[in-house]
CSV table of C-alpha atoms in Angstrom, one decimal:
chain,number,residue,atom,x,y,z
A,1,GLN,CA,135.0,-13.3,-16.6
A,2,ILE,CA,137.5,-10.6,-15.5
A,3,ALA,CA,135.8,-8.1,-17.8
A,4,LYS,CA,132.5,-8.8,-16.2
A,5,GLY,CA,133.9,-8.3,-12.8
A,6,LYS,CA,135.4,-5.0,-13.9
A,7,ARG,CA,132.1,-3.9,-15.3
A,8,GLN,CA,130.3,-4.6,-12.1
A,9,GLU,CA,132.9,-2.6,-10.2
A,10,GLU,CA,132.4,0.3,-12.6
A,11,MET,CA,128.6,0.1,-12.1
A,12,ARG,CA,129.1,0.0,-8.3
A,13,LEU,CA,131.3,3.1,-8.4
A,14,LEU,CA,128.7,4.9,-10.6
A,15,GLU,CA,126.0,4.0,-8.1
A,16,GLU,CA,128.1,5.3,-5.2
A,17,LYS,CA,128.7,8.6,-7.1
A,18,GLU,CA,125.0,8.9,-7.8
A,19,CYS,CA,124.1,8.3,-4.1
A,20,TYR,CA,126.7,10.8,-3.1
A,21,SER,CA,125.4,13.5,-5.4
A,22,GLN,CA,121.8,12.9,-4.2
A,23,TYR,CA,123.1,13.1,-0.7
A,24,ARG,CA,124.9,16.4,-1.5
A,25,ILE,CA,121.6,17.8,-3.0
A,26,LYS,CA,119.6,16.9,0.1
A,27,ILE,CA,122.2,18.5,2.4
A,28,SER,CA,122.2,21.6,0.2
A,29,GLU,CA,118.4,21.8,0.4
A,30,ILE,CA,118.4,21.3,4.2
A,31,LEU,CA,121.0,24.1,4.6
A,32,LEU,CA,119.2,26.5,2.3
A,33,ASN,CA,115.8,26.0,3.9
């Protein structure tokens, strides 16, 4: 049960990182255009 919770936390952190990188890419594109 604890392992499952830890896994969900890791997945959430990965998703946040992914969202952040997508966000950075969008900002870069806006600044470059």
